[in-house]
Coordinates of C-alpha atoms and ligand atoms in Angstrom, one line a residue:
M7 CA -3.9 -3.8 7.2
S8 CA -1.8 -1.2 9.0
T9 CA 0.6 1.6 8.0
D10 CA 1.4 2.1 11.7
P11 CA 5.2 1.6 12.1
A12 CA 4.5 0.3 15.6
S13 CA 2.0 -2.4 14.6
Q14 CA 4.7 -5.1 14.6
L15 CA 6.0 -4.3 18.0
P16 CA 4.8 -7.0 20.5
F17 CA 4.5 -4.4 23.3
Y18 CA 2.4 -2.0 21.2
H19 CA -1.2 -2.2 22.5
G20 CA -2.8 0.2 20.0
S21 CA -5.6 2.4 21.0
V22 CA -6.0 1.7 24.7
S23 CA -6.8 4.3 27.3
R24 CA -4.5 5.4 30.1
R25 CA -6.6 3.5 32.5
D26 CA -6.5 0.3 30.5
A27 CA -2.7 0.7 30.1
E28 CA -2.3 1.0 33.8
R29 CA -4.5 -2.1 34.3
E30 CA -2.3 -4.1 31.9
L31 CA 0.9 -3.0 33.7
M32 CA -0.6 -3.8 37.0
L33 CA -1.5 -7.3 35.8
A34 CA 2.1 -7.7 34.7
D35 CA 3.4 -7.1 38.2
M36 CA 4.5 -3.5 37.9
E37 CA 8.2 -4.2 38.3
D38 CA 10.5 -1.2 37.7
G39 CA 11.1 -0.6 34.1
L40 CA 8.0 -2.5 32.9
F41 CA 6.6 -0.6 29.8
L42 CA 4.2 -0.6 27.0
L43 CA 3.5 1.6 24.0
R44 CA 0.0 2.8 23.0
Q45 CA -1.6 5.0 20.4
C46 CA -1.9 8.7 21.1
Q47 CA -5.5 10.0 20.6
R48 CA -4.5 13.5 19.7
S49 CA -1.8 13.4 17.1
L50 CA -1.9 11.3 14.0
G51 CA 1.0 8.9 14.2
G52 CA 1.8 9.8 17.8
Y53 CA 2.2 7.4 20.8
V54 CA 2.3 7.3 24.5
L55 CA 5.0 5.3 26.3
S56 CA 3.7 4.0 29.7
L57 CA 6.3 3.0 32.3
T58 CA 6.2 1.8 35.9
Y59 CA 8.8 2.7 38.5
Q60 CA 8.5 2.2 42.2
G61 CA 4.8 1.5 42.0
V62 CA 4.0 4.7 40.1
F63 CA 2.8 5.0 36.5
H64 CA 4.6 7.4 34.2
H65 CA 3.2 8.3 30.8
Y66 CA 5.3 10.0 28.1
P67 CA 3.9 11.4 24.9
V68 CA 5.9 10.4 21.9
E69 CA 5.3 12.9 19.1
R70 CA 5.8 12.4 15.5
L71 CA 7.7 15.5 14.4
P72 CA 7.2 17.3 11.2
N73 CA 10.4 15.8 9.7
G74 CA 9.1 12.3 10.3
T75 CA 11.1 11.4 13.4
Y76 CA 9.7 10.4 16.8
G77 CA 10.6 11.8 20.1
I78 CA 9.4 12.5 23.7
P79 CA 9.2 16.4 23.8
G80 CA 12.5 17.8 25.1
S81 CA 14.6 14.7 24.3
M82 CA 16.3 13.1 21.4
P83 CA 14.4 12.2 18.3
H84 CA 14.6 8.8 16.7
C85 CA 13.7 7.5 13.3
G86 CA 10.9 5.2 14.5
P87 CA 9.0 4.0 17.6
A88 CA 11.0 0.8 17.6
E89 CA 14.3 2.7 17.5
L90 CA 13.1 5.1 20.2
C91 CA 12.2 2.2 22.6
E92 CA 15.5 0.4 21.8
F93 CA 17.4 3.6 22.7
L94 CA 15.4 4.0 25.9
S95 CA 16.1 0.5 27.0
R96 CA 19.8 1.5 27.1
E97 CA 19.4 5.0 28.5
A98 CA 16.8 6.5 30.8
D99 CA 17.2 9.9 29.0
G100 CA 15.3 11.8 31.7
M101 CA 12.8 9.0 32.7
P102 CA 13.1 7.6 36.2
C103 CA 14.7 4.4 34.8
A104 CA 15.4 2.8 31.4
L105 CA 12.9 0.5 29.8
R106 CA 13.5 -3.0 31.1
R107 CA 10.7 -5.4 30.5
P108 CA 8.1 -5.1 27.7
C109 CA 4.5 -5.6 28.8
L110 CA 3.4 -7.8 25.8
R111 CA 0.0 -8.0 24.1
A112 CA -1.8 -11.3 24.4
P113 CA -0.3 -13.7 21.8
E114 CA -2.1 -13.7 18.4
Q115 CA -3.9 -10.5 19.4
P116 CA -3.4 -7.5 17.1
P117 CA -3.0 -4.0 18.6
R118 CA -6.4 -2.6 19.6
K119 CA -7.9 -0.5 16.8
G120 CA -9.0 3.0 17.7
L121 CA -11.8 5.2 16.5
F122 CA -9.3 6.7 14.1
D123 CA -8.1 3.4 12.7
T124 CA -11.6 2.2 11.9
L125 CA -12.6 5.6 10.5
R126 CA -9.4 5.7 8.5
E127 CA -9.8 2.2 7.1
N128 CA -13.4 2.8 6.1
L129 CA -12.5 6.1 4.5
L130 CA -9.7 4.4 2.6
R131 CA -12.0 1.8 1.3
D132 CA -14.6 4.3 0.3
Y133 CA -11.9 6.4 -1.3
V134 CA -10.5 3.6 -3.4
K135 CA -13.9 2.3 -4.3
Q136 CA -15.2 5.6 -5.5
T137 CA -12.1 6.9 -7.2
W138 CA -11.7 3.8 -9.3
S139 CA -15.3 2.7 -9.4
L140 CA -14.3 -0.7 -8.0
E141 CA -17.0 -3.1 -6.8
D142 CA -15.1 -6.3 -6.3
A143 CA -14.2 -6.5 -2.6
E144 CA -10.9 -8.4 -3.4
D145 CA -9.9 -5.7 -5.9
I146 CA -10.6 -2.9 -3.3
E147 CA -8.5 -4.7 -0.8
Q148 CA -5.6 -5.1 -3.1
A149 CA -5.8 -1.4 -4.1
V150 CA -6.0 -0.3 -0.5
I151 CA -3.0 -2.4 0.6
S152 CA -0.8 -1.1 -2.3
H153 CA -1.7 2.5 -2.0
A154 CA -2.6 3.0 1.6
P155 CA 0.4 5.1 2.6
Q156 CA -0.1 7.7 -0.2
L157 CA -3.9 7.7 0.2
E158 CA -3.7 8.1 3.9
K159 CA -1.6 11.2 3.6
L160 CA -3.8 12.7 1.1
M161 CA -7.0 11.7 2.9
A162 CA -5.8 13.1 6.2
T163 CA -5.8 16.5 4.7
T164 CA -9.1 16.3 2.9
A165 CA -11.2 13.8 4.9
H166 CA -13.2 16.5 6.7
E167 CA -14.7 17.5 3.4
K168 CA -16.5 14.2 3.4
M169 CA -17.8 14.5 6.9
A170 CA -21.5 15.3 7.4
W171 CA -20.6 18.0 10.0
Y172 CA -18.5 20.0 7.6
H173 CA -20.5 22.7 5.9
G174 CA -17.8 24.5 3.8
K175 CA -18.3 28.1 3.1
I176 CA -21.3 29.2 5.1
S177 CA -21.5 32.4 7.2
R178 CA -21.5 32.6 11.0
Q179 CA -25.2 33.6 10.8
D180 CA -26.1 30.6 8.6
G181 CA -24.2 28.4 11.1
E182 CA -26.3 29.8 13.9
R183 CA -29.5 29.4 11.9
L184 CA -28.7 25.7 11.2
L185 CA -27.9 25.0 14.8
N186 CA -31.1 26.8 16.0
T187 CA -33.3 24.7 13.8
G188 CA -33.7 21.0 14.8
S189 CA -32.7 19.4 18.1
K190 CA -31.6 21.6 21.0
T191 CA -29.1 19.0 22.3
D192 CA -26.1 20.5 24.1
G193 CA -22.9 19.9 22.1
R194 CA -24.7 19.8 18.7
F195 CA -22.1 21.2 16.3
L196 CA -20.9 21.9 12.8
V197 CA -17.6 23.0 11.2
R198 CA -17.4 25.7 8.6
D199 CA -14.8 27.6 6.7
S200 CA -14.0 30.8 8.7
E201 CA -13.5 34.2 7.2
A202 CA -10.0 34.2 8.5
G203 CA -9.0 31.4 6.1
T204 CA -9.1 28.4 8.4
F205 CA -12.0 26.7 10.1
A206 CA -14.6 27.6 12.7
L207 CA -16.4 25.3 15.1
S208 CA -20.0 26.3 16.0
M209 CA -21.6 24.5 18.9
L210 CA -24.9 24.8 20.7
Y211 CA -25.0 25.0 24.5
G212 CA -27.9 26.1 26.7
K213 CA -29.7 27.4 23.6
T214 CA -26.8 29.7 22.7
V215 CA -24.5 29.1 19.7
Y216 CA -20.8 29.4 20.6
H217 CA -18.2 29.9 17.9
Y218 CA -14.6 28.8 18.2
R219 CA -11.9 29.7 15.8
I220 CA -9.8 26.8 14.7
N221 CA -6.2 28.0 14.5
Q222 CA -3.5 26.5 12.4
D223 CA 0.1 26.9 13.6
K224 CA 3.2 27.1 11.5
S225 CA 3.7 23.3 11.5
G226 CA 0.2 22.9 10.2
K227 CA -1.4 21.6 13.4
Y228 CA -5.0 22.6 14.3
S229 CA -6.2 23.8 17.7
I230 CA -9.0 25.8 19.3
P231 CA -7.7 28.6 21.6
E232 CA -5.9 27.0 24.5
G233 CA -6.8 23.5 23.4
D234 CA -4.6 20.6 22.3
R235 CA -3.1 20.5 18.8
F236 CA -4.2 18.0 16.2
D237 CA -2.9 17.0 12.8
T238 CA -6.3 17.1 11.1
V239 CA -9.6 18.8 11.7
W240 CA -11.5 15.5 11.7
Q241 CA -9.2 14.1 14.4
M242 CA -9.8 17.2 16.5
V243 CA -13.6 16.7 16.1
Q244 CA -13.3 13.0 17.1
Y245 CA -11.3 14.0 20.1
L246 CA -13.7 16.7 21.2
K247 CA -16.5 14.3 21.1
M248 CA -14.8 12.3 23.8
K249 CA -13.4 15.2 25.9
P250 CA -14.6 18.8 26.1
A251 CA -10.9 20.1 26.2
G252 CA -11.7 23.7 26.5
L253 CA -15.2 23.8 25.1
M254 CA -18.4 24.3 27.2
T255 CA -19.2 20.6 26.7
N256 CA -18.3 17.6 24.6
L257 CA -19.3 17.7 21.0
S258 CA -22.4 15.5 20.6
E259 CA -24.8 15.4 17.8
E260 CA -23.6 16.3 14.3
C261 CA -25.6 19.1 12.6
A262 CA -25.5 17.4 9.2
N263 CA -24.9 19.1 5.9
S264 CA -27.9 18.1 3.9
T265 CA -26.2 18.7 0.6
K266 CA -23.5 16.1 1.4
A267 CA -25.4 13.0 0.4
A268 CA -26.1 14.4 -3.0
K269 CA -22.5 15.3 -3.7
S270 CA -20.2 12.9 -5.5
P271 CA -17.1 12.4 -3.4
A272 CA -15.2 10.7 -6.1
L273 CA -12.4 13.1 -6.0
P274 CA -11.8 15.5 -3.1
A275 CA -12.4 19.1 -3.7
G276 CA -9.7 20.7 -5.7
R277 CA -8.7 17.6 -7.5
K278 CA -10.7 18.0 -10.6
Q279 CA -9.4 15.9 -13.5
H280 CA -7.6 17.6 -16.2
Q281 CA -8.2 16.7 -19.8
N282 CA -5.1 14.6 -20.0
G283 CA -6.3 12.6 -17.1
Y284 CA -3.9 14.2 -14.7
T285 CA -5.0 16.0 -11.5
P286 CA -2.7 18.3 -9.7
P287 CA -1.7 17.2 -6.2
P288 CA -3.4 19.2 -3.4
R289 CA -1.5 21.4 -1.1
A290 CA -1.3 19.8 2.3
T291 CA 0.0 20.4 5.7
S292 CA 3.1 19.4 7.7
F293 CA 4.1 15.8 7.5
L294 CA 0.8 14.9 6.0
R295 CA 1.8 16.5 2.8
P296 CA 1.6 13.8 0.2
S297 CA 5.2 12.8 -0.4
L298 CA 4.5 13.4 -4.1
P299 CA 6.2 16.1 -6.0
A300 CA 4.7 17.5 -9.2
P301 CA 4.2 14.9 -11.8
S302 CA 6.7 16.5 -14.1
A303 CA 9.2 15.0 -11.7
G304 CA 7.6 11.9 -13.0
S305 CA 8.1 9.4 -10.2
Q306 CA 5.2 9.8 -7.8
L307 CA 1.9 10.1 -9.5
L308 CA -0.9 9.5 -7.1
P309 CA -3.1 6.6 -8.2
M310 CA -6.1 8.8 -8.7
D311 CA -4.1 11.3 -10.7
C312 CA -3.9 8.9 -13.6
S313 CA -6.7 7.7 -15.7
G314 CA -4.8 4.5 -16.4
F315 CA -5.5 3.3 -12.9
A316 CA -9.1 2.9 -13.4
N317 CA -8.5 0.3 -16.1
A318 CA -5.7 -1.4 -14.3
Y319 CA -7.8 -2.2 -11.3
H320 CA -10.9 -2.8 -13.3
N321 CA -12.0 -6.4 -13.4
P322 CA -14.2 -6.7 -16.5
K323 CA -17.2 -8.8 -15.5
D324 CA -18.8 -9.6 -18.9
L325 CA -15.5 -10.8 -20.2
K326 CA -15.2 -13.9 -18.3
K327 CA -16.1 -16.1 -21.3
F328 CA -13.3 -18.2 -22.5
F329 CA -13.8 -17.6 -26.2
I330 CA -14.0 -14.3 -28.0
N331 CA -15.5 -13.8 -31.4
R332 CA -13.2 -12.5 -34.1
D333 CA -15.5 -9.6 -34.9
Q334 CA -15.1 -8.3 -31.3
L335 CA -11.4 -7.8 -32.0
V336 CA -9.6 -5.1 -33.9
M337 CA -5.9 -5.7 -34.2
D338 CA -3.3 -2.9 -34.5
E339 CA -0.1 -3.0 -36.4
V340 CA 1.8 -2.0 -33.3
E341 CA 3.9 -4.8 -32.0
L342 CA 4.3 -4.9 -28.2
G343 CA 6.8 -7.7 -28.1
S344 CA 7.7 -11.0 -29.5
G345 CA 8.9 -14.5 -28.7
N346 CA 9.3 -18.0 -30.1
F347 CA 5.5 -18.4 -30.3
G348 CA 4.9 -15.4 -32.5
C349 CA 4.2 -11.8 -31.4
V350 CA 2.2 -9.7 -29.1
K351 CA 0.2 -6.9 -30.7
K352 CA -1.8 -4.0 -29.5
G353 CA -5.5 -4.1 -30.2
V354 CA -9.0 -3.2 -29.2
L355 CA -11.7 -5.4 -27.8
K356 CA -15.3 -4.4 -28.2
T357 CA -17.2 -4.9 -25.0
M358 CA -20.4 -4.0 -23.2
D359 CA -18.5 -3.6 -20.0
N360 CA -17.6 0.1 -20.0
E361 CA -18.9 3.4 -21.3
N362 CA -16.7 3.5 -24.4
G363 CA -17.8 0.1 -25.5
Q364 CA -14.2 -0.9 -26.0
I365 CA -11.0 -1.5 -24.2
D366 CA -7.3 -1.5 -25.3
V367 CA -5.8 -5.0 -25.1
A368 CA -2.7 -7.0 -25.8
I369 CA -3.0 -9.9 -28.2
K370 CA -0.6 -12.8 -28.2
V371 CA -0.7 -14.1 -31.7
L372 CA 0.6 -17.6 -32.5
K373 CA 2.8 -17.8 -35.6
N374 CA 0.9 -19.3 -38.4
G375 CA 1.7 -22.7 -39.5
D376 CA 3.1 -23.6 -36.1
E377 CA 3.0 -27.2 -35.1
S378 CA 0.3 -28.3 -32.6
L379 CA 2.8 -28.5 -29.8
V380 CA 3.1 -24.7 -29.5
K381 CA -0.6 -24.4 -29.9
D382 CA -1.2 -26.8 -27.0
E383 CA 1.2 -24.7 -24.9
M384 CA -0.7 -21.5 -25.6
M385 CA -4.0 -23.3 -24.7
R386 CA -2.5 -24.4 -21.4
E387 CA -1.3 -20.8 -20.7
A388 CA -4.8 -19.5 -21.4
E389 CA -6.3 -22.2 -19.1
I390 CA -4.0 -21.1 -16.3
M391 CA -4.6 -17.4 -16.8
H392 CA -8.4 -17.9 -17.0
Q393 CA -8.3 -19.2 -13.4
L394 CA -6.5 -16.1 -12.0
S395 CA -8.0 -12.8 -11.0
N396 CA -5.8 -10.4 -9.2
A397 CA -5.0 -6.7 -9.7
F398 CA -1.3 -7.5 -9.9
I399 CA -1.5 -10.3 -12.4
V400 CA -2.2 -9.6 -16.1
R401 CA -5.8 -10.7 -16.7
M402 CA -6.7 -12.8 -19.6
L403 CA -9.8 -11.6 -21.4
G404 CA -10.3 -14.5 -23.7
L405 CA -9.0 -16.7 -26.4
C406 CA -9.9 -16.2 -30.1
Q407 CA -9.4 -18.9 -32.8
A408 CA -9.4 -17.2 -36.2
E409 CA -6.7 -16.7 -38.8
S410 CA -4.4 -17.7 -35.9
L411 CA -4.9 -18.6 -32.3
M412 CA -4.9 -15.4 -30.2
L413 CA -4.7 -14.9 -26.5
V414 CA -6.3 -11.6 -25.5
M415 CA -5.1 -9.9 -22.4
E416 CA -5.4 -6.6 -20.6
I417 CA -2.6 -4.4 -21.8
A418 CA 0.3 -3.2 -19.7
S419 CA 1.6 -0.5 -22.0
A420 CA 4.6 0.7 -20.2
G421 CA 6.3 -2.7 -20.9
P422 CA 8.7 -5.0 -19.1
L423 CA 10.1 -3.8 -15.8
H424 CA 13.8 -4.1 -16.6
K425 CA 13.5 -2.1 -19.8
F426 CA 11.4 0.5 -18.1
L427 CA 13.9 1.0 -15.3
Q428 CA 16.9 1.0 -17.7
S429 CA 15.4 4.0 -19.6
N430 CA 13.8 5.8 -16.7
K431 CA 16.6 5.7 -14.1
S432 CA 16.3 9.4 -13.3
S433 CA 12.6 9.5 -12.6
V434 CA 12.0 6.3 -10.7
T435 CA 12.9 6.5 -7.0
V436 CA 13.9 3.6 -4.8
E437 CA 10.6 4.1 -3.0
G438 CA 8.9 3.7 -6.4
I439 CA 10.8 0.4 -7.0
V440 CA 9.8 -0.8 -3.5
R441 CA 6.1 -0.1 -4.3
L442 CA 6.3 -2.0 -7.6
M443 CA 8.1 -5.0 -6.0
H444 CA 5.6 -5.0 -3.2
Q445 CA 2.8 -5.3 -5.8
V446 CA 4.7 -8.2 -7.5
S447 CA 4.9 -9.9 -4.0
M448 CA 1.1 -9.4 -3.6
G449 CA 0.5 -11.0 -7.0
M450 CA 2.8 -13.9 -6.1
R451 CA 1.2 -14.3 -2.7
Y452 CA -2.1 -14.7 -4.5
L453 CA -0.6 -17.2 -6.8
E454 CA 0.8 -19.1 -3.9
E455 CA -2.6 -19.1 -2.1
K456 CA -4.3 -20.4 -5.3
K457 CA -1.6 -23.1 -5.5
F458 CA 0.0 -22.2 -8.8
V459 CA 3.7 -22.0 -9.5
H460 CA 4.8 -19.4 -12.0
R461 CA 8.2 -20.9 -12.9
D462 CA 9.3 -17.9 -15.0
L463 CA 9.2 -15.0 -12.6
A464 CA 11.8 -12.4 -13.8
A465 CA 11.8 -8.7 -14.5
R466 CA 11.2 -9.4 -18.2
N467 CA 7.8 -10.9 -17.2
V468 CA 6.7 -8.2 -14.9
L469 CA 4.9 -5.7 -17.1
L470 CA 4.1 -2.1 -16.1
V471 CA 0.7 -0.4 -16.7
N472 CA 2.5 2.8 -15.7
Q473 CA 5.3 3.8 -13.4
T474 CA 3.5 2.9 -10.3
F475 CA 1.6 -0.2 -11.3
A476 CA 3.1 -3.6 -12.0
K477 CA 1.5 -6.8 -13.2
I478 CA 2.9 -10.3 -13.4
S479 CA 2.7 -11.9 -16.9
D480 CA 3.8 -14.8 -19.0
F481 CA 2.3 -17.9 -17.6
G482 CA 3.8 -20.0 -20.4
L483 CA 5.7 -22.3 -17.9
S484 CA 3.1 -22.1 -15.1
K485 CA 1.5 -25.1 -13.4
A486 CA -1.4 -25.7 -11.1
L487 CA -0.3 -27.8 -8.1
G488 CA -2.5 -30.7 -7.0
A489 CA -4.5 -30.1 -3.9
D490 CA -2.1 -32.1 -1.8
D491 CA 1.1 -31.3 -3.6
G492 CA 3.7 -28.8 -2.4
Y493 CA 5.6 -28.9 -5.7
Y494 CA 5.5 -29.8 -9.4
K495 CA 8.0 -32.2 -10.7
A496 CA 9.1 -31.5 -14.3
K497 CA 9.5 -34.7 -16.3
T498 CA 12.4 -33.4 -18.3
T499 CA 14.6 -30.4 -18.2
G500 CA 14.0 -27.8 -20.9
K501 CA 15.1 -24.4 -22.0
W502 CA 15.2 -23.0 -18.5
P503 CA 16.0 -19.6 -17.2
L504 CA 18.8 -21.1 -14.9
K505 CA 19.9 -17.7 -13.5
W506 CA 16.4 -17.3 -11.9
Y507 CA 16.0 -20.9 -10.7
A508 CA 16.5 -22.3 -7.2
P509 CA 18.9 -25.2 -6.6
E510 CA 16.1 -27.8 -6.2
C511 CA 14.7 -26.8 -9.6
I512 CA 18.0 -27.6 -11.2
S513 CA 19.0 -30.6 -9.2
F514 CA 15.6 -32.3 -8.7
R515 CA 13.3 -30.6 -11.2
K516 CA 11.1 -29.6 -8.3
F517 CA 9.1 -26.4 -8.6
S518 CA 7.2 -24.8 -5.7
S519 CA 6.2 -21.4 -4.4
K520 CA 9.5 -21.5 -2.5
S521 CA 11.3 -21.8 -5.8
D522 CA 9.3 -18.9 -7.2
A523 CA 10.5 -17.0 -4.1
W524 CA 14.1 -17.6 -5.2
S525 CA 13.2 -16.1 -8.6
F526 CA 11.5 -13.2 -6.8
G527 CA 14.8 -12.5 -5.1
V528 CA 16.5 -12.3 -8.5
T529 CA 13.7 -10.1 -9.8
M530 CA 14.2 -7.8 -6.9
W531 CA 17.9 -7.7 -7.7
E532 CA 17.1 -6.7 -11.3
A533 CA 14.7 -4.0 -10.1
F534 CA 17.0 -2.5 -7.6
S535 CA 19.9 -2.4 -10.1
Y536 CA 17.6 -0.5 -12.5
G537 CA 17.3 -3.3 -15.0
G538 CA 20.8 -4.8 -14.6
K539 CA 21.7 -8.3 -15.8
P540 CA 22.1 -10.8 -13.0
Y541 CA 25.4 -12.8 -13.0
K542 CA 26.4 -10.8 -16.1
K543 CA 29.6 -12.4 -17.0
M544 CA 28.5 -16.0 -16.4
N545 CA 26.6 -18.6 -18.3
G546 CA 23.8 -20.7 -16.8
T547 CA 26.0 -23.6 -15.7
Q548 CA 28.6 -21.3 -14.2
V549 CA 25.9 -19.7 -12.2
V550 CA 24.8 -23.1 -10.9
D551 CA 28.3 -23.8 -9.6
Y552 CA 28.6 -20.3 -8.3
I553 CA 25.5 -20.8 -6.2
N554 CA 26.4 -24.3 -5.0
E555 CA 29.7 -22.8 -3.8
G556 CA 27.7 -20.5 -1.5
N557 CA 28.1 -17.3 -3.5
R558 CA 25.2 -14.9 -4.1
L559 CA 24.6 -11.7 -6.1
G560 CA 25.9 -8.6 -4.4
R561 CA 23.9 -5.6 -3.2
P562 CA 23.0 -3.2 -6.1
S563 CA 24.4 0.2 -5.1
Q564 CA 21.0 1.8 -4.7
C565 CA 19.4 -1.1 -2.9
P566 CA 18.3 -0.4 0.7
E567 CA 19.8 -2.8 3.2
P568 CA 16.5 -4.4 4.3
M569 CA 15.6 -5.1 0.7
Y570 CA 18.9 -6.8 0.1
Q571 CA 18.4 -8.8 3.3
L572 CA 15.0 -10.0 1.9
M573 CA 16.7 -11.0 -1.4
M574 CA 19.4 -12.9 0.5
D575 CA 16.6 -14.7 2.4
C576 CA 15.0 -15.6 -0.9
W577 CA 18.3 -17.2 -1.9
T578 CA 18.4 -19.5 1.1
Y579 CA 19.8 -22.8 -0.3
K580 CA 17.3 -25.1 1.4
H581 CA 13.8 -24.4 0.3
E582 CA 12.5 -25.4 3.8
D583 CA 14.2 -22.4 5.3
R584 CA 13.3 -20.0 2.6
P585 CA 10.5 -17.5 3.1
D586 CA 7.2 -18.1 1.2
F587 CA 5.3 -15.3 -0.4
Q588 CA 3.1 -14.8 2.7
Q589 CA 6.3 -13.9 4.5
A590 CA 8.0 -12.1 1.7
E591 CA 4.9 -9.9 1.0
G592 CA 4.7 -9.1 4.7
S593 CA 8.3 -8.0 4.8
M594 CA 7.9 -6.0 1.6
R595 CA 4.8 -4.3 3.0
T596 CA 6.4 -3.4 6.3
Y597 CA 9.4 -1.9 4.6
Y598 CA 7.3 -0.1 2.0
Y599 CA 5.0 1.4 4.6
S600 CA 7.9 2.4 6.8
I601 CA 9.7 4.3 4.1
C602 CA 6.4 6.1 3.1
N603 CA 6.3 7.3 6.7
Q604 CA 9.9 8.7 6.5
P605 CA 10.5 12.3 5.7
Q606 CA 10.9 13.0 2.0
P607 CA 13.8 14.9 0.6
G608 CA 13.1 18.6 0.8
D609 CA 10.7 18.1 3.7
E610 CA 11.4 20.7 6.3
A611 CA 9.5 21.6 9.4
G612 CA 7.2 24.5 8.8
A613 CA 8.0 24.7 5.2
A614 CA 4.7 23.3 4.1
Q615 CA 1.9 25.3 2.8
P616 CA -1.3 25.3 4.8
T617 CA -4.3 23.8 2.9
K618 CA -6.8 26.6 3.6
Ligands
ADP730 P1 7.3 -15.1 -23.9 O1 6.8 -16.4 -23.4 O2 7.9 -15.2 -25.3 O3 8.4 -14.5 -23.0 P2 5.5 -13.0 -23.1 O4 4.2 -13.4 -22.6 O5 6.5 -12.7 -22.0 O6 6.1 -14.1 -24.0 O7 5.4 -11.8 -24.0 C1 6.5 -11.3 -24.8 C2 6.5 -9.7 -24.8 O8 5.3 -9.2 -25.3 C3 6.7 -9.2 -23.4 O9 8.0 -9.0 -23.0 C4 6.0 -7.8 -23.6 O10 6.9 -6.9 -24.2 C5 4.9 -8.1 -24.6 N1 3.6 -8.3 -23.9 C6 3.2 -9.5 -23.5 N2 2.0 -9.4 -22.8 C7 1.7 -8.1 -22.8 C8 0.6 -7.3 -22.3 N3 -0.4 -7.9 -21.6 N4 0.7 -6.0 -22.4 C9 1.7 -5.4 -23.0 N5 2.7 -6.0 -23.5 C10 2.8 -7.4 -23.5
MG731 MG1 8.3 -13.5 -21.3

């Protein structure tokens, strides 16, 4: 999992030292213009471009600027590391020569992870786990993937609060006292809040305690006097452990805050929950400021700001029984939706699984007096759903046979995607839609891995828990594929959603994950057109002809070009050449992470408020 926009570049080596980079270049013959990109250890999101020319190594820092662009100091900024290298392959722009030949990583080898990456990933996992009280490793993974960009930004500004070496508001004297008790190792250190409103680093050296003020400049970067500048305090500490950089010696042993272990780090300081379940976003620094405006703007609630998330990710353990007793269920009058089978009602399920002893549910109620055919269909739907467990798929909680047959599911109260988008055009951003569709692709990737075909993927069957959380529903047409089968062949045609179906479904009744991918493309189109009707003026048969003639839906006006490209790929006529969900999810993720790294409207260098 990586939110690093360079991670896909084959010449990006990740966290390798200058010496290792030079060794790599040497092994690759050191011809003029040979280059590689590596991670910068000092700035979060920064790189170093290493180049050889006439037998000499040149290393250029590539900084991530506060407005989200990338540049070598003193030359032109570019929107990403890939664009920067592309440009420098055409123009030397102050370097001794243009980039000519990339020095590639070994095939199949991901970029080397750095101290920061590992630390960041562990923190992310911890964060998600504690914020939503998740235990299931798979659920944690899904939450991390879907929320990584927002969480990283938030975490970067608050992570020091979780570090053992951070002591908060203690005086200079208390700092000295703590360092003077215990081991007398040179470099033993702690960080505390300074009187001046930022931080101070206190370090033991030769039995004396030295104090360094940590300054924060206008763009939010931290530094000790005459030292390098860092995006976050914890990065600075990590760096100073490796290099003294202006200190008497490297930081060594952490003088641990004994109160840390006892504290609950569920929410970072300053993010106490309000009664309505909403927590105000923190103030943050420079580009690390969460790209999330106040929730009144609606669109960009952080996951942990919303009590709804806890339930959405929660995977009720004691509810894995297939049958539910009627006396565990209370049914509301509120109708959530309806269909041929009957209606879906809101209700409450009594459970031992959470503190309240009950959870809100959706109950699909079969019309009474219905013939056994429909009943069989609902039983089959329940059997399929019972085998699925993924954060982005509506979970079935059980089946109840009483006055009618009832399928009990977790509730997604914000309703179907297309309707939600139609009525919330002004508050849902394109970035918000990308996040939702990425979640759908994650759910579909899971389904593909488990060898199920959905056969009715459409915006009407993507339900929202809230504005930032989508779940795939309606498994009424779904099938489990045999272990060796790539597709399901329908015996007869039925009442089919032709506008969402791939050519091979219609011509040969063959359904596979690849045909679901076609439907995913149409669902994306619905989403990016804010709930528009695909092929509006045509009927099903006309659409079939239209597709066979080589036509496709046009790009919705708000739809970003890379997302339209993915839709078009999903509408590749031959299923062999169409992306599967492993690929589609990968593309969605790359694009989603890349736009989260872009500057947000209103982001200006230096305009951010410092945290402390
Ligand atoms: P159908 O097979 O008739 O399309 P669905 O399973 O799609 O049936 O459900 C019909 C409608 O009921 C949905 O469009 C939605 O409005 C509502 N609904 C279904 N499941 C849920 C749920 N888990 N949470 C909230 N609403 C739901
Ligand atoms: Mg439906």
